[in-house]
mmCIF file of C-alpha atoms in Angstrom:
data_model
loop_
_atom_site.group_PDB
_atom_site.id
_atom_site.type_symbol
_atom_site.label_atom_id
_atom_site.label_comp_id
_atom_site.label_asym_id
_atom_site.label_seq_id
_atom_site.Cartn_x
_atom_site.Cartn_y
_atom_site.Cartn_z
ATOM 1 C CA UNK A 28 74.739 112.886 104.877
ATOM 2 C CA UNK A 29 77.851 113.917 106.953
ATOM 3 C CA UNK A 30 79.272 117.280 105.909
ATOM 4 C CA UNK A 31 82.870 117.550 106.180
ATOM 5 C CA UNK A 32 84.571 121.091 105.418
ATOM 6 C CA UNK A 33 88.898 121.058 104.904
ATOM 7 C CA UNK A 34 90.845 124.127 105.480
ATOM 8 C CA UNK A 35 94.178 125.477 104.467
ATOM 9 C CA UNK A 36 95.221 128.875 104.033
ATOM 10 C CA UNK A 37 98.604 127.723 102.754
ATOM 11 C CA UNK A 38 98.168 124.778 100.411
ATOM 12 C CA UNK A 39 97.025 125.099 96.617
ATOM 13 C CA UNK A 40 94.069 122.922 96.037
ATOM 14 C CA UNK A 41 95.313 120.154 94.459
ATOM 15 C CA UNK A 42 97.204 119.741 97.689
ATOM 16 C CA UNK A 43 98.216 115.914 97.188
ATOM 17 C CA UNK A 44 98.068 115.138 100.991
ATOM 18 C CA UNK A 45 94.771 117.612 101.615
ATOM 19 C CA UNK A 46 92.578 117.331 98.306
ATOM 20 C CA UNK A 47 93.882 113.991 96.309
ATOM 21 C CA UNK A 48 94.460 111.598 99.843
ATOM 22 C CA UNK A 49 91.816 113.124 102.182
ATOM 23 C CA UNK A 50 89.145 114.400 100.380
ATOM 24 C CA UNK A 51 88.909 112.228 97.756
ATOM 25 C CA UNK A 52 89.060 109.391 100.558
ATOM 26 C CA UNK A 53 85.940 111.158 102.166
ATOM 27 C CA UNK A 54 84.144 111.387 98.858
ATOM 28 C CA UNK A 55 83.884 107.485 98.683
ATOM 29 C CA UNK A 56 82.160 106.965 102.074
ATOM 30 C CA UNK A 57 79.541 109.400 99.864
ATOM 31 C CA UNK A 58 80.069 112.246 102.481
ATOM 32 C CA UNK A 59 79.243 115.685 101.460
ATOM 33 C CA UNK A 60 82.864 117.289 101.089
ATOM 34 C CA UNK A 61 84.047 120.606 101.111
ATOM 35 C CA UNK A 62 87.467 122.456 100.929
ATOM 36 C CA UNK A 63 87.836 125.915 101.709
ATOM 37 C CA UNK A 64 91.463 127.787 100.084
ATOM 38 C CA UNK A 65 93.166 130.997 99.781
ATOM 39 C CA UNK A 66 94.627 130.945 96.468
ATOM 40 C CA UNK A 67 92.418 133.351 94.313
ATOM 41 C CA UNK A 68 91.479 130.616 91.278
ATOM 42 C CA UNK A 69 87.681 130.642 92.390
ATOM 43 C CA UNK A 70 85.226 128.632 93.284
ATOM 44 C CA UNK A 71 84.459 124.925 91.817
ATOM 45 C CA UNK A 72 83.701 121.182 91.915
ATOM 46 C CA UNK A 73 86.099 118.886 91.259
ATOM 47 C CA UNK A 74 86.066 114.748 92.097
ATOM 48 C CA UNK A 75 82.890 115.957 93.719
ATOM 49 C CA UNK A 76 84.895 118.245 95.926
ATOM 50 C CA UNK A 77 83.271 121.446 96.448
ATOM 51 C CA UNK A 78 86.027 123.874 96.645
ATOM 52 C CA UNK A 79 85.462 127.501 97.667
ATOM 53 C CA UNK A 80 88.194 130.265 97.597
ATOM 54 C CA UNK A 81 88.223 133.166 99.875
ATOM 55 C CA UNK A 82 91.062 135.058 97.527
ATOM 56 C CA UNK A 83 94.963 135.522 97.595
ATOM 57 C CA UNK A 84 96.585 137.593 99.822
ATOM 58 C CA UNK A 85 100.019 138.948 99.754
ATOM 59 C CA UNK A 86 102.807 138.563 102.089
ATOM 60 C CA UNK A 87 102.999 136.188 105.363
ATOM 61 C CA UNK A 88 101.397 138.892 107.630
ATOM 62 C CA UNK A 89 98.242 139.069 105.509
ATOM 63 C CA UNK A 90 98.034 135.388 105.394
ATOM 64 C CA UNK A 91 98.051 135.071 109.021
ATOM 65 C CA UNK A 92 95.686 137.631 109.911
ATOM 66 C CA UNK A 93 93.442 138.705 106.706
ATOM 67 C CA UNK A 94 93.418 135.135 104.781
ATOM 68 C CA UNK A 95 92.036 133.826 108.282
ATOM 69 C CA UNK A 96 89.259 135.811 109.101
ATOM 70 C CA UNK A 97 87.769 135.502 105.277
ATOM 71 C CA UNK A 98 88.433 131.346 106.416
ATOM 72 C CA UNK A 99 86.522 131.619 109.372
ATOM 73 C CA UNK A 100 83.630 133.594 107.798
ATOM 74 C CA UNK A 101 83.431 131.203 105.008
ATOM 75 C CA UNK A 102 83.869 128.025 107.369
ATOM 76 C CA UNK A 103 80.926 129.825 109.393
ATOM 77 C CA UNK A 104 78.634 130.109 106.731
ATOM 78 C CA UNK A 105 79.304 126.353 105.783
ATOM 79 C CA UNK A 106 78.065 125.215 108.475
ATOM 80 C CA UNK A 107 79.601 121.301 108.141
ATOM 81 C CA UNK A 108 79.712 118.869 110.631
ATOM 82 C CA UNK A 109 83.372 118.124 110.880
ATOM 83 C CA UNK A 110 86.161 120.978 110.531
ATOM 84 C CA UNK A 111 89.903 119.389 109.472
ATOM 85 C CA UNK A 112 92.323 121.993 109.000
ATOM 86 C CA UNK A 113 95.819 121.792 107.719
ATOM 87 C CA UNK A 114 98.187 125.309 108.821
ATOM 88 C CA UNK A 115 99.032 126.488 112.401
ATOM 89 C CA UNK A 116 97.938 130.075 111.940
ATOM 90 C CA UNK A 117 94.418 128.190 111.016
ATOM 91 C CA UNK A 118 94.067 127.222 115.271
ATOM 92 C CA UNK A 119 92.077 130.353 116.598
ATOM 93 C CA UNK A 120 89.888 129.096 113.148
ATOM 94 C CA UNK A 121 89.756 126.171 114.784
ATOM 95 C CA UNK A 122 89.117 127.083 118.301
ATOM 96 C CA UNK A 123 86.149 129.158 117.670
ATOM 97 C CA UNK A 124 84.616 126.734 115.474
ATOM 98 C CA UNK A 125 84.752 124.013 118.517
ATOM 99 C CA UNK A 126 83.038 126.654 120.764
ATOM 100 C CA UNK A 127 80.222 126.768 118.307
ATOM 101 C CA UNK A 128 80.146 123.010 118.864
ATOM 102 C CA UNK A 129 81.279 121.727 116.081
ATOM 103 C CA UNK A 130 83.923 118.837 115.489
ATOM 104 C CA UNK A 131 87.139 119.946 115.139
ATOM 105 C CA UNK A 132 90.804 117.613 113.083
ATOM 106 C CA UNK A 133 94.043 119.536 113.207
ATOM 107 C CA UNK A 134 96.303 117.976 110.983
ATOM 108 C CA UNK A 135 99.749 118.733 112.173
ATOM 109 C CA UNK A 136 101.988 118.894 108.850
ATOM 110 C CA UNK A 137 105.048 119.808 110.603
ATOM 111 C CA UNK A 138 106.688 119.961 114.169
ATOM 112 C CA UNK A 139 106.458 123.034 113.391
ATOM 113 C CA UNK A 140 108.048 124.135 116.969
ATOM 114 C CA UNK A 141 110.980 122.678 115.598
ATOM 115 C CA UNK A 142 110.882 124.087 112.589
ATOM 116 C CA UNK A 143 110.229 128.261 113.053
ATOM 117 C CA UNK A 144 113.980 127.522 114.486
ATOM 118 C CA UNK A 145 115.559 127.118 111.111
ATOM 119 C CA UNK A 146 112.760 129.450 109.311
ATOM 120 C CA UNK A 147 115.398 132.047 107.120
ATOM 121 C CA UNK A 148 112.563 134.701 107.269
ATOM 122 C CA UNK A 149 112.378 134.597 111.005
ATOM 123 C CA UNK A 150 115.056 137.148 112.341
ATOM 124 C CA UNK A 151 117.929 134.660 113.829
ATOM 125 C CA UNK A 152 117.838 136.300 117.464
ATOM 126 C CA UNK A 153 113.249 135.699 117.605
ATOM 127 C CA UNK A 154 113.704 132.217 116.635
ATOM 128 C CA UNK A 155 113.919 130.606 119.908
ATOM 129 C CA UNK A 156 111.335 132.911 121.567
ATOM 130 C CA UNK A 157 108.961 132.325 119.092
ATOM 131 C CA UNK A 158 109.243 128.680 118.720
ATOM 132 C CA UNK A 159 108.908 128.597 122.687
ATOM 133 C CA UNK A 160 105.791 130.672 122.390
ATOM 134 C CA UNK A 161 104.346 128.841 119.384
ATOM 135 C CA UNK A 162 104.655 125.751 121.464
ATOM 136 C CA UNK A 163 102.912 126.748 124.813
ATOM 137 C CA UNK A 164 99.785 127.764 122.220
ATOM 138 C CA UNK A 165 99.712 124.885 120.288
ATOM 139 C CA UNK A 166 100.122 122.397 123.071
ATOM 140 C CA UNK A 167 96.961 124.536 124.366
ATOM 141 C CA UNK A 168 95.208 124.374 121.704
ATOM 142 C CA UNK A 169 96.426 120.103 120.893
ATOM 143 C CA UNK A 170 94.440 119.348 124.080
ATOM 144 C CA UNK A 171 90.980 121.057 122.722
ATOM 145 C CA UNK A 172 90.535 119.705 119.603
ATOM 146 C CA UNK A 173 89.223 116.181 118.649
ATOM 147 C CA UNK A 174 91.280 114.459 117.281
ATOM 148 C CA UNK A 175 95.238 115.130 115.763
ATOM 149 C CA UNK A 176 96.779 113.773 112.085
ATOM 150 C CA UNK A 177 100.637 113.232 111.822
ATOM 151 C CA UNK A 178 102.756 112.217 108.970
ATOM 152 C CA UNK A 179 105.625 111.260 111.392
ATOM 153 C CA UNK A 180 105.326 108.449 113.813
ATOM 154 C CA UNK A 181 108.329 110.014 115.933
ATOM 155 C CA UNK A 182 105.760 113.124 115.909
ATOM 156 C CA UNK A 183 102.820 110.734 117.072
ATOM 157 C CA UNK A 184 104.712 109.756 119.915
ATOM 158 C CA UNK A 185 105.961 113.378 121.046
ATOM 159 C CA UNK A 186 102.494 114.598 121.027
ATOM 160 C CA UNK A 187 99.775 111.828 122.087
ATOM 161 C CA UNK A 188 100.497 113.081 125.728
ATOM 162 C CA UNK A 189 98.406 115.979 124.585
ATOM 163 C CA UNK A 190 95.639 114.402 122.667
ATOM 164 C CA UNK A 191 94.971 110.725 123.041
ATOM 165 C CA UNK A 192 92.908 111.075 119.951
ATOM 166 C CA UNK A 193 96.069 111.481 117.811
ATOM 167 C CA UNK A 194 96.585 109.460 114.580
ATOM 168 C CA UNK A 195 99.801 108.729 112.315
ATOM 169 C CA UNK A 196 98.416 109.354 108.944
ATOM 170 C CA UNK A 197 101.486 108.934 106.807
ATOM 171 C CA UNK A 198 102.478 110.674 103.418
ATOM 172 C CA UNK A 199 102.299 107.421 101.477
ATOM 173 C CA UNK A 200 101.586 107.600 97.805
ATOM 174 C CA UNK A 201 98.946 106.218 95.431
ATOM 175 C CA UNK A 202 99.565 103.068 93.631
ATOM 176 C CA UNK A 203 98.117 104.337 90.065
ATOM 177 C CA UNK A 204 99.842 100.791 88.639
ATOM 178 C CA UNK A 205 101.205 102.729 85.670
ATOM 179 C CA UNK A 206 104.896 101.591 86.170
ATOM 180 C CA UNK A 207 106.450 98.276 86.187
ATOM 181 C CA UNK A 208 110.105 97.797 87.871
ATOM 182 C CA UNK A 209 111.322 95.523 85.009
ATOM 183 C CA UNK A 210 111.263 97.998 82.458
ATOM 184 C CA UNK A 211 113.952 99.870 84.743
ATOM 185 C CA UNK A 212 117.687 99.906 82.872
ATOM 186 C CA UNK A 213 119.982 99.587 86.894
ATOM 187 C CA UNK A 214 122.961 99.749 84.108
ATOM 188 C CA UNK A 215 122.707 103.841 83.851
ATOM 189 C CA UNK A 216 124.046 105.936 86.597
ATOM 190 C CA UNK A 217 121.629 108.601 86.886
ATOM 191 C CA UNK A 218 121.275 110.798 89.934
ATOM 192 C CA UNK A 219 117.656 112.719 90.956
ATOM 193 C CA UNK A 220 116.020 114.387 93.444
ATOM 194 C CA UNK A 221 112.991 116.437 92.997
ATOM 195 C CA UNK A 222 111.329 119.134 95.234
ATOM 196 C CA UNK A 223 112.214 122.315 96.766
ATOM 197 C CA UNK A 224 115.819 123.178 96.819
ATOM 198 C CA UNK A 225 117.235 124.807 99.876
ATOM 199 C CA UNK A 226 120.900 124.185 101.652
ATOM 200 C CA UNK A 227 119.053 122.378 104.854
ATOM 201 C CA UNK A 228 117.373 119.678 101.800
ATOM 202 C CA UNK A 229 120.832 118.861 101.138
ATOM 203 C CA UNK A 230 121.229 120.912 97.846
ATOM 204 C CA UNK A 231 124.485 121.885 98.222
ATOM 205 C CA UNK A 232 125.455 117.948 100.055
ATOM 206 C CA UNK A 233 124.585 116.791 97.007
ATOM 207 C CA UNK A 234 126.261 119.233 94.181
ATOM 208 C CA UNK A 235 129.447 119.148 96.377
ATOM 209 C CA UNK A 236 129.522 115.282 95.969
ATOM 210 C CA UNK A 237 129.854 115.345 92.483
ATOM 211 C CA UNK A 238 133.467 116.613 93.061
ATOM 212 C CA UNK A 239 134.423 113.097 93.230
ATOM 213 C CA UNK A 240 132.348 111.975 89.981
ATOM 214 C CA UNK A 241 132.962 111.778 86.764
ATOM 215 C CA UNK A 242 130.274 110.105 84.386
ATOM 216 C CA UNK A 243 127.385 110.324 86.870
ATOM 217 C CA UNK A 244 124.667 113.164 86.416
ATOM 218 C CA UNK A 245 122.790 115.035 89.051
ATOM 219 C CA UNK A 246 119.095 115.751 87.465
ATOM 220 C CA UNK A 247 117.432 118.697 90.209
ATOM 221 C CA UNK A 248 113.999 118.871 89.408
ATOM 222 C CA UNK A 249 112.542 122.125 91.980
ATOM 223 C CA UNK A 250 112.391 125.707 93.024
ATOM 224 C CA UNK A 251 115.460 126.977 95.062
ATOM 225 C CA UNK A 252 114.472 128.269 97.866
ATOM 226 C CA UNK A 253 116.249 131.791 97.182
ATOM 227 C CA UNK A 254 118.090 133.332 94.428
ATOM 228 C CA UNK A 255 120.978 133.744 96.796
ATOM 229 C CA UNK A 256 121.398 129.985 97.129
ATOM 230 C CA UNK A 257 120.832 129.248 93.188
ATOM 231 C CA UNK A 258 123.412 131.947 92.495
ATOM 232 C CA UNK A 259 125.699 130.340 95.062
ATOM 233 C CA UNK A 260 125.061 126.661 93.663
ATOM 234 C CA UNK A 261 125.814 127.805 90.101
ATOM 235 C CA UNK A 262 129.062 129.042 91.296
ATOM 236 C CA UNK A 263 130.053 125.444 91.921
ATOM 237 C CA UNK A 264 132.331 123.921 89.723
ATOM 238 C CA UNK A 265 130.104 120.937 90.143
ATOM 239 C CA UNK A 266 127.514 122.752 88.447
ATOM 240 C CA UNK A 267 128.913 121.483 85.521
ATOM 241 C CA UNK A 268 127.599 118.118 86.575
ATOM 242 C CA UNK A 269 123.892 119.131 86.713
ATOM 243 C CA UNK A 270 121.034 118.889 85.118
ATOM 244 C CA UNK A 271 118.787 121.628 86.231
ATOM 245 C CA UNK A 272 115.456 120.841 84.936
ATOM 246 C CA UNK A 273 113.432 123.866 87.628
ATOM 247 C CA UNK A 274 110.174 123.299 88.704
ATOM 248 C CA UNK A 275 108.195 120.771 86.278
ATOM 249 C CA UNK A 276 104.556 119.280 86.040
ATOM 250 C CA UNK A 277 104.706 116.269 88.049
ATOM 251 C CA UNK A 278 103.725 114.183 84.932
ATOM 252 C CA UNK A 279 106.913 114.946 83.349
ATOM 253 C CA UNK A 280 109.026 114.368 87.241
ATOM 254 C CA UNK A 281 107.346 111.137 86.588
ATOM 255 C CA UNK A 282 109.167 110.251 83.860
ATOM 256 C CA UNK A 283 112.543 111.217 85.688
ATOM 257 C CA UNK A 284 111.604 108.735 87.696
ATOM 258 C CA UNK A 285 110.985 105.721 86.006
ATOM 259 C CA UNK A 286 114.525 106.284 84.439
ATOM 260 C CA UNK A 287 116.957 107.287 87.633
ATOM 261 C CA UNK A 288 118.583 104.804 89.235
ATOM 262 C CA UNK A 289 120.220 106.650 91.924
ATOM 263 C CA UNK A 290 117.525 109.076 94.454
ATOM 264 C CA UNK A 291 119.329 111.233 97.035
ATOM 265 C CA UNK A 292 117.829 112.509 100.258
ATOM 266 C CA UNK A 293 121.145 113.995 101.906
ATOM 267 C CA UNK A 294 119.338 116.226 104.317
ATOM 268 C CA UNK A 295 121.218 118.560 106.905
ATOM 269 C CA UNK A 296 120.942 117.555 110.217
ATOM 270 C CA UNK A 297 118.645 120.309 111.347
ATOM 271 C CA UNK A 298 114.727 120.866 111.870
ATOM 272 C CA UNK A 299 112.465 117.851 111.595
ATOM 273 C CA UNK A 300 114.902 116.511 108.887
ATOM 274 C CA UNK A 301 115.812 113.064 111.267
ATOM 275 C CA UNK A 302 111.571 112.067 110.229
ATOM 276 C CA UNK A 303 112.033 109.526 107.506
ATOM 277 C CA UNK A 304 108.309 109.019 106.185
ATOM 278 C CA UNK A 305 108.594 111.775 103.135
ATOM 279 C CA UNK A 306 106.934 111.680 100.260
ATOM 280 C CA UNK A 307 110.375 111.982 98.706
ATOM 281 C CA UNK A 308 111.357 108.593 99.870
ATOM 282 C CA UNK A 309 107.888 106.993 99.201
ATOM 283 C CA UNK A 310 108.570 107.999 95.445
ATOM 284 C CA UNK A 311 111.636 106.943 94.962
ATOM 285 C CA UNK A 312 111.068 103.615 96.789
ATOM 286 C CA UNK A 313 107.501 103.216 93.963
ATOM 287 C CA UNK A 314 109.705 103.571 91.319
ATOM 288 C CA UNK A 315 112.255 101.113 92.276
ATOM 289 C CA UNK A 316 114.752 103.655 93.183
ATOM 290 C CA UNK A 317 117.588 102.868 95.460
ATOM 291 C CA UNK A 318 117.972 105.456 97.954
ATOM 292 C CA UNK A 319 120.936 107.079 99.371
ATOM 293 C CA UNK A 320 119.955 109.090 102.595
ATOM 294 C CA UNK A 321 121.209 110.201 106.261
ATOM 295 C CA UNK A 322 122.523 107.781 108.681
ATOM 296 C CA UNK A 323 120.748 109.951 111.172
ATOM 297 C CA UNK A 324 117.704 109.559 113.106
ATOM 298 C CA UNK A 325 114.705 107.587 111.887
ATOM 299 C CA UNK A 326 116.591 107.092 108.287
ATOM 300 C CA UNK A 327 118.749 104.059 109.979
ATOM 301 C CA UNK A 328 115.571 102.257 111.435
ATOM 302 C CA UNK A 329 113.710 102.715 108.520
ATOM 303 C CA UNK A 330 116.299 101.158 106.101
ATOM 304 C CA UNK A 331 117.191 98.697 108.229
ATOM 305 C CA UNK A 332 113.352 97.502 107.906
ATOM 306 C CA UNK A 333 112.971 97.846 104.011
ATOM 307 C CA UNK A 334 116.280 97.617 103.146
ATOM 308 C CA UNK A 335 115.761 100.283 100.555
ATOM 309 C CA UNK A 336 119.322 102.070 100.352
ATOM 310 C CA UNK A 337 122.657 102.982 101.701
ATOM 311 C CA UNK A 338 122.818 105.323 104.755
ATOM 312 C CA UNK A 339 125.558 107.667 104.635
ATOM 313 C CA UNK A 340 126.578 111.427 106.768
ATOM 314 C CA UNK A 341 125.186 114.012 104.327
ATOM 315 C CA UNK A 342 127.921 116.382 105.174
ATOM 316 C CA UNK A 343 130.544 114.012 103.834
ATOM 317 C CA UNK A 344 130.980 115.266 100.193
ATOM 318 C CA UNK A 345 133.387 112.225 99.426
ATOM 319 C CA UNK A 346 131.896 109.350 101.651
ATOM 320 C CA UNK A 347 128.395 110.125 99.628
ATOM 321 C CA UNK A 348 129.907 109.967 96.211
ATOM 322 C CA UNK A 349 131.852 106.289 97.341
ATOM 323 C CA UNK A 350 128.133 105.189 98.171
ATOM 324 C CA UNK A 351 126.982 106.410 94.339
ATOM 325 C CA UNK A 352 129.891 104.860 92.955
ATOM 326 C CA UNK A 353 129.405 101.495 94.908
ATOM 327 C CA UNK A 354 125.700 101.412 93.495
ATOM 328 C CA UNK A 355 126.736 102.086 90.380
ATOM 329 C CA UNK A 356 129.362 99.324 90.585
ATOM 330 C CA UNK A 357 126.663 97.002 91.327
ATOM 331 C CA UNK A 358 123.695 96.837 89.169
ATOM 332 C CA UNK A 359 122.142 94.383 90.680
ATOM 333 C CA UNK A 360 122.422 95.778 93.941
ATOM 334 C CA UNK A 361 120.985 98.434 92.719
ATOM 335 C CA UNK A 362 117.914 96.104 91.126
ATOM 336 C CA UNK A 363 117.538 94.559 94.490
ATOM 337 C CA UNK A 364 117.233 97.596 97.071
ATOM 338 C CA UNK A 365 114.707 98.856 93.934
ATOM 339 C CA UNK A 366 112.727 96.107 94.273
ATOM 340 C CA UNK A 367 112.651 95.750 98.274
ATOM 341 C CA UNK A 368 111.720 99.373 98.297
ATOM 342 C CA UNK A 369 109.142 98.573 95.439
ATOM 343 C CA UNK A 370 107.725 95.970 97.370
ATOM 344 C CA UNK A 371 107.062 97.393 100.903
ATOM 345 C CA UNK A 372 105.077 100.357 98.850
ATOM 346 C CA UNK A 373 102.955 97.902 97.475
ATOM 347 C CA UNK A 374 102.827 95.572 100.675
ATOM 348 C CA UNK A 375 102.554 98.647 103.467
ATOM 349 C CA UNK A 376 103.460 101.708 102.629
ATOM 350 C CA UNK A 377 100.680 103.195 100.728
ATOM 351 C CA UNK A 378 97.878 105.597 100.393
ATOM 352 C CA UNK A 379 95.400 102.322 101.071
ATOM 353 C CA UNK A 380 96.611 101.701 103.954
ATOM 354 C CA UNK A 381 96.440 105.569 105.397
ATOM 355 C CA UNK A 382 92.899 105.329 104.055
ATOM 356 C CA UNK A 383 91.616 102.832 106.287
ATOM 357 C CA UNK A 384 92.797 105.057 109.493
ATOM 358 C CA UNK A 385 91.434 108.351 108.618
ATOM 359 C CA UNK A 386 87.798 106.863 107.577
ATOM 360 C CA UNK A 387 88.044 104.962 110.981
ATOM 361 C CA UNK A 388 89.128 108.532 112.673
ATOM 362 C CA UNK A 389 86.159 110.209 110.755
ATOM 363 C CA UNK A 390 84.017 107.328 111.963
ATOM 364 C CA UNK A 391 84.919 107.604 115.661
ATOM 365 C CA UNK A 392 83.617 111.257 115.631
ATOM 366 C CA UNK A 393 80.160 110.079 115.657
#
């Protein structure tokens, strides 16, 4: 029996993309599946995943250096077949592994080169030195191991020069068939968007477009990144407008779902934030959500193809709330980019799909 042994020193364990896609993916070719996390719950077997936990630590810096060395011991002692591992600071884990001969996955989450340039903990004046640094070590590192997972095609693409063993494992859902589009009401003009709130997600794009609103609701359904940009969104006189629900269960998101009409995605123009495939849109497109996002980057290609939404510049408080408006003018335009996003989940875009690839990457490893 293949052993196969997941790391992440970042991601809870019920990590949709990590525990519920992967593992439980690797659990049905009856592969011997382990997952190795830093988040101080303990050890156990779930889905026939055995999980162990190497304990919480506190703070970034701890993380990086303490949290990987007890991953690296544990990993060690394992002694699997096949390392995947999910977090950047995780590559000297997975370095040294490969020198002991073993097969090594890194699955790329982010560009995250891209990304330490917009990181608010990351002093302003170090970001571009340490993205450029960051870079030069991963693209070392890219070439080493055996094989590289990517959410983003644009990211396949940018990266393949470094590994032609690199695979666009996308972020698509799983169908669970509990929901069915007719039972939507198109008539009501709600307005959602769950997930972490932070100004470059679009939080404040999206309160500030409710200037021009009167009887539709915006329903937030997250964590704010800071307390300094919940106290500033409050301040809004938008606010008034919103529904702030904090972070919920995602059983309960759920049913925000299946009611909203209306999903925004009005993203700054900054980061990695021009990569369509999110989870975000997957959602909204499941539950027959018509989706109002940028008209920037991969967003106009990929709506052009499933004809899902309305592109529109994020940054344009009063050109986004013409697009809600116009939706909610026309319920049955509203039914219809539902349904096309509704059915390119269920003809394409899905976990099912994803499945196939990363059993036929596993596979390939020998």
């Amino acid at each position: 029996m293949k052993k196969v042994c997941h790391l992440t020193s970042a991601h809870g364990r019920y990590d949709n993309r990590i525990f519920f896609k992967e593992c439980c993916s690797l659990i049905k070719q009856k592969w011997d599946v382990l997952l190795v996390v830093a988040d101080g719950k303990g050890k156990e077997s779930f889905k026939g995943v055995k999980i162990h936990d190497v304990g919480l630590s506190k703070g970034r810096f701890n993380r990086f250096f303490k949290t990987t060395k007890r991953i690296y011991t544990k990993a060690y002692e394992i002694d699997a077949d096949i390392y995947h591992f999910h977090d950047p600071e995780l590559i000297p884990v997975g370095l040294k592994l490969q020198r002991k001969n073993k097969k090594v996955l890194y699955d790329v989450h982010e560009n995250y080169r891209i990304q330490i340039k917009i990181r608010p903990w990351i002093n302003k004046y170090l970001r571009e030195i340490i993205s450029f640094s960051f870079a030069k070590y991963e693209d070392y590192a890219m070439k080493k191991f055996d094989g590289l997972l990517m959410p983003q095609s644009r990211m396949v693409e940018t990266f393949v020069h470094l590994n032609k063993n690199t695979k666009f494992i996308a972020n698509s859902i799983i169908i669970d068939d509990d929901f069915e589009l007719n039972t939507k009401d198109y008539s009501n003009k709600l307005c959602f968007h769950p997930g972490t709130l932070s100004k470059e997600r679009g939080v404040l794009n999206m309160i500030n477009a409710f200037k021009y609103l009167d009887e539709e609701k915006l329903i937030l359904a997250g964590k704010f990144e800071s307390e300094n940009l919940f106290e500033q969104s409050k301040s809004l006189k938008e606010w008034s407008k919103v529904n702030y629900l904090g972070k919920r269960p995602y059983s309960e998101v759920k049913e925000y779902h299946k009611k909203a009409t209306i999903g925004l995605i009005l993203f700054e123009n900054v980061g990695q934030s021009h990569y369509a495939y999110t989870v975000k849109l997957f959602e909204y497109m499941y539950f027959g959500i018509p989706v109002v996002m940028p008209n920037f980057g991969d967003w106009i290609e990929f709506n052009k193809k499933y004809k899902c939404g309305i592109n529109v510049n994020p940054d344009n408080p009063k050109a986004v709330s013409e697009k809600i408006k116009h939706l909610n003018n026309n319920p049955d335009l509203k039914r219809e980019l539902g349904s096309n996003g509704r059915k390119a989940i269920e003809e394409s875009l899905n976990w099912k799909s994803e499945e196939v690839k990363l059993i036929e990457l596993y596979k390939n490893l020998g």
